[in-house]
C-alpha positions as semicolon CSV with decimal commas, in nm:
position;residue;x (nm);y (nm);z (nm)
1;M;0,000;0,001;0,000
2;K;0,124;0,350;-0,084
3;P;0,202;0,574;0,212
4;Y;-0,068;0,836;0,273
5;G;0,163;1,121;0,183
6;A;0,238;0,978;-0,159
7;L;-0,132;1,001;-0,274
8;P;-0,245;1,301;-0,476
9;V;-0,474;1,544;-0,297
10;V;-0,791;1,640;-0,479
11;L;-0,995;1,945;-0,370
12;V;-1,369;1,894;-0,362
13;P;-1,558;2,226;-0,326
14;A;-1,853;2,190;-0,087
15;C;-2,208;2,298;-0,135
16;N;-2,404;2,500;0,120
17;R;-2,719;2,370;0,297
18;Q;-2,937;2,487;0,582
19;L;-2,998;2,187;0,814
20;G;-3,234;2,282;1,092
21;H;-3,127;2,616;1,229
22;H;-2,769;2,598;1,113
23;P;-2,577;2,633;0,784
24;F;-2,355;2,345;0,677
25;H;-2,089;2,277;0,414
26;I;-2,158;1,940;0,249
27;A;-2,024;1,716;-0,027
28;G;-2,195;1,401;-0,156
29;K;-2,031;1,077;-0,053
30;K;-2,044;0,945;-0,413
31;Y;-1,805;1,226;-0,523
32;V;-1,565;1,151;-0,241
33;D;-1,580;0,781;-0,335
34;F;-1,504;0,873;-0,701
35;V;-1,189;1,056;-0,589
36;R;-1,083;0,751;-0,393
37;L;-1,157;0,526;-0,690
38;A;-0,918;0,751;-0,880
39;G;-0,650;0,662;-0,621
40;C;-0,646;1,008;-0,464
41;V;-0,715;1,166;-0,125
42;P;-1,035;1,377;-0,121
43;L;-1,016;1,712;0,062
44;V;-1,359;1,880;0,095
45;V;-1,320;2,258;0,088
46;P;-1,578;2,495;0,238
47;N;-1,641;2,839;0,095
48;A;-1,305;3,008;0,023
49;T;-1,201;3,367;-0,025
50;P;-0,962;3,491;-0,290
51;A;-0,702;3,544;-0,017
52;E;-0,707;3,167;0,040
53;F;-0,678;3,064;-0,328
54;D;-0,301;3,046;-0,340
55;A;-0,286;2,822;-0,034
56;L;-0,554;2,593;-0,175
57;L;-0,389;2,574;-0,513
58;A;-0,055;2,491;-0,349
59;L;-0,223;2,190;-0,185
60;A;-0,403;2,069;-0,493
61;D;-0,291;1,787;-0,717
62;G;-0,640;1,789;-0,867
63;V;-0,984;1,947;-0,838
64;L;-1,319;1,769;-0,867
65;L;-1,618;1,997;-0,924
66;T;-1,930;1,813;-0,807
67;G;-2,287;1,805;-0,917
68;S;-2,550;1,952;-0,688
69;P;-2,926;2,007;-0,656
70;S;-2,847;2,376;-0,682
71;N;-2,805;2,568;-1,008
72;V;-2,553;2,839;-1,100
73;H;-2,725;3,173;-1,056
74;P;-2,822;3,298;-1,404
75;R;-2,711;3,653;-1,328
76;H;-2,360;3,523;-1,398
77;F;-2,464;3,484;-1,764
78;D;-2,685;3,792;-1,778
79;E;-3,025;3,627;-1,734
80;G;-3,300;3,635;-1,475
81;V;-3,413;3,338;-1,274
82;H;-3,643;3,124;-1,490
83;N;-3,790;2,911;-1,207
84;P;-3,766;3,065;-0,856
85;E;-3,859;2,728;-0,703
86;L;-3,527;2,573;-0,802
87;P;-3,240;2,592;-0,552
88;L;-2,938;2,820;-0,595
89;D;-2,607;2,838;-0,413
90;D;-2,469;3,192;-0,428
91;E;-2,193;3,109;-0,180
92;R;-2,052;2,833;-0,397
93;D;-2,078;3,055;-0,708
94;A;-1,894;3,333;-0,533
95;W;-1,570;3,142;-0,499
96;T;-1,577;2,857;-0,755
97;L;-1,641;3,088;-1,054
98;P;-1,319;3,289;-0,997
99;F;-1,133;2,979;-0,873
100;I;-1,186;2,765;-1,186
101;P;-0,986;2,982;-1,429
102;Q;-0,692;2,976;-1,182
103;V;-0,706;2,596;-1,163
104;L;-0,700;2,567;-1,539
105;A;-0,428;2,831;-1,583
106;R;-0,199;2,650;-1,339
107;G;-0,238;2,317;-1,515
108;I;-0,395;2,146;-1,216
109;P;-0,599;1,846;-1,334
110;M;-0,972;1,917;-1,315
111;F;-1,273;1,692;-1,358
112;A;-1,618;1,851;-1,351
113;I;-1,956;1,680;-1,318
114;C;-2,303;1,821;-1,392
115;R;-2,322;2,149;-1,197
116;G;-1,943;2,152;-1,201
117;A;-1,945;2,140;-1,581
118;Q;-2,205;2,414;-1,596
119;E;-2,012;2,641;-1,359
120;T;-1,693;2,583;-1,557
121;N;-1,867;2,703;-1,874
122;V;-2,008;3,007;-1,696
123;A;-1,674;3,085;-1,526
124;L;-1,511;3,102;-1,867
125;G;-1,778;3,324;-2,021
126;G;-2,043;3,080;-2,153
127;S;-2,412;3,057;-2,080
128;L;-2,666;2,790;-1,980
129;H;-3,009;2,670;-2,080
130;Q;-3,215;2,698;-1,762
131;A;-3,486;2,451;-1,868
132;V;-3,375;2,218;-2,150
133;Q;-3,708;2,038;-2,144
134;E;-3,884;2,353;-2,259
135;L;-3,673;2,400;-2,573
136;P;-3,818;2,289;-2,909
137;G;-3,669;1,965;-3,037
138;M;-3,488;1,889;-2,712
139;A;-3,544;1,590;-2,487
140;D;-3,636;1,606;-2,122
141;H;-3,309;1,531;-1,946
142;R;-3,455;1,533;-1,598
143;A;-3,506;1,223;-1,385
144;D;-3,836;1,132;-1,221
145;A;-3,829;1,307;-0,886
146;E;-4,050;1,037;-0,734
147;A;-3,839;0,746;-0,857
148;S;-3,578;0,561;-0,652
149;A;-3,215;0,668;-0,683
150;A;-3,143;0,347;-0,877
151;L;-3,403;0,443;-1,139
152;Q;-3,305;0,811;-1,144
153;Y;-2,943;0,722;-1,219
154;A;-3,009;0,435;-1,457
155;P;-2,886;0,470;-1,814
156;A;-3,109;0,719;-1,991
157;H;-2,959;0,777;-2,337
158;A;-2,641;0,736;-2,544
159;V;-2,376;0,998;-2,596
160;Q;-2,173;1,033;-2,915
161;A;-1,816;1,119;-2,832
162;V;-1,597;1,307;-3,078
163;T;-1,368;1,069;-3,268
164;G;-1,010;1,123;-3,157
165;G;-1,116;1,338;-2,864
166;L;-0,992;1,299;-2,507
167;L;-1,321;1,141;-2,386
168;A;-1,334;0,884;-2,668
169;T;-0,967;0,802;-2,607
170;I;-1,019;0,745;-2,234
171;V;-1,338;0,540;-2,277
172;G;-1,215;0,349;-2,578
173;D;-1,539;0,408;-2,767
174;T;-1,729;0,689;-2,931
175;R;-2,079;0,577;-2,822
176;F;-2,194;0,469;-2,476
177;E;-2,490;0,500;-2,238
178;V;-2,514;0,758;-1,960
179;N;-2,760;0,863;-1,693
180;S;-2,943;1,196;-1,712
181;V;-3,040;1,395;-1,404
182;H;-3,045;1,767;-1,501
183;A;-3,260;2,047;-1,630
184;Q;-2,985;2,298;-1,696
185;A;-2,708;2,246;-1,949
186;V;-2,463;2,432;-2,170
187;N;-2,620;2,682;-2,408
188;R;-2,339;2,900;-2,549
189;L;-2,006;2,726;-2,501
190;A;-1,738;2,959;-2,370
191;Q;-1,461;3,065;-2,609
192;G;-1,174;2,818;-2,611
193;L;-1,378;2,519;-2,502
194;H;-1,421;2,226;-2,739
195;V;-1,711;1,978;-2,745
196;E;-1,618;1,620;-2,651
197;A;-1,962;1,457;-2,673
198;N;-2,325;1,523;-2,755
199;A;-2,661;1,368;-2,662
200;P;-2,891;1,240;-2,942
201;D;-3,079;1,574;-2,936
202;G;-2,756;1,768;-2,986
203;L;-2,714;1,881;-2,626
204;I;-2,347;1,920;-2,521
205;E;-2,266;1,632;-2,285
206;A;-1,892;1,679;-2,246
207;F;-1,632;1,943;-2,321
208;R;-1,278;2,052;-2,235
209;K;-1,033;2,338;-2,266
210;P;-0,763;2,197;-2,492
211;D;-0,524;2,490;-2,456
212;A;-0,507;2,455;-2,076
213;P;-0,170;2,309;-1,969
214;G;-0,327;2,028;-1,760
215;F;-0,585;1,755;-1,786
216;N;-0,940;1,880;-1,781
217;L;-1,273;1,723;-1,872
218;C;-1,627;1,834;-1,798
219;V;-1,926;1,600;-1,828
220;Q;-2,298;1,659;-1,792
221;W;-2,391;1,316;-1,666
222;H;-2,304;1,155;-1,332
223;P;-2,013;0,907;-1,372
224;E;-1,965;0,906;-0,992
225;W;-2,293;0,709;-0,946
226;Q;-2,190;0,350;-0,851
227;A;-1,870;0,426;-1,038
228;A;-1,679;0,112;-0,943
229;D;-1,941;-0,096;-1,121
230;N;-1,939;0,107;-1,444
231;P;-1,654;0,051;-1,690
232;V;-1,685;0,399;-1,837
233;S;-1,676;0,560;-1,492
234;V;-1,379;0,346;-1,390
235;R;-1,181;0,460;-1,696
236;L;-1,269;0,824;-1,629
237;A;-1,167;0,799;-1,263
238;H;-0,838;0,628;-1,347
239;A;-0,755;0,884;-1,618
240;F;-0,820;1,164;-1,375
241;G;-0,620;0,995;-1,100
242;E;-0,323;0,933;-1,331
243;A;-0,321;1,300;-1,429
244;C;-0,325;1,396;-1,064
245;R;-0,030;1,164;-0,990
246;K;0,168;1,304;-1,276
247;H;0,098;1,658;-1,166
248;R;0,205;1,580;-0,811
249;H;0,528;1,417;-0,920
250;S;0,609;1,705;-1,153
251;R;0,607;1,964;-0,874
252;R;0,704;1,781;-0,552
253;E;0,859;1,469;-0,420
254;P;0,619;1,228;-0,250
255;L;0,632;1,247;0,130
256;P;0,798;0,954;0,305
C-alpha cells in the first residue's frame, strides 16, 4: 500500500445547505468515493475567499467539481431566474467561478460533473439553458423526482463522443450509455472550449479546454454514481487519477 503522503490530494468544493437552524458545508459521498476510486485523497473545501486561493492551489494535485441540486445563478450569464422554485447556491458561485480559471491556468488536473461542468462554462464566459425540457426539439433530461435513486441514475440515453477526442480516447469508444439527471445544461459554449460529446438531441454532454496546460474534462452526466461498477466511470476515474499523480510528481517529491 502506498504511504498516505504519496497520494495526490484532490480538492472537492462543498455545497451550502441549511440543516435545521444551522448552515452546513456538504459534499456528496459518491463524489468523495469517486476521488478515492481515482487513487487520490479527497479534501472537501468549504467556501473560500480569494485570499485563500493560493494556499488551496498549492495543496491541490487535482480538483473535482461536483454536481449539486443547486443551479448556477443565471445573473452570472446575464439572465434572470427562470424558475424561482429551483435551488441556488450563491456562496458556492462566489468562489468557484473565480477559482476555476486559476485551476486551469496553473495546469492542475480538473474533472467537472453536472453543476461543475455548468459552472466551468459560466466561469469562462459561457451561458446555460435553464430549462432544456422547454426547448423545441430537445429531450427532457430530468429524472423522475418520485423514482428511486437506482431508477433516477439508470442509463437514460447514449452519448456520441468526438472521434479522436480525449473522452473517446479514455473510454475506448465513441458511443456509450449515460444517466441523465439535469434540467440546466450548456447553451453557449465559452470561447476556447471544445465539445467532446453530444446527446442524441444535440445537447453538449462533455467538453474541455484543450489549450489549458493540464488535464481537464467536464461531463454533464453523473459518472460518480456507482462508479466502481461502471466500466466507463472506472476509466474516467483512473484517467483523472493518473493525471493527478503526474501533476504531483512534476512539482514535488512524495512524502515519506
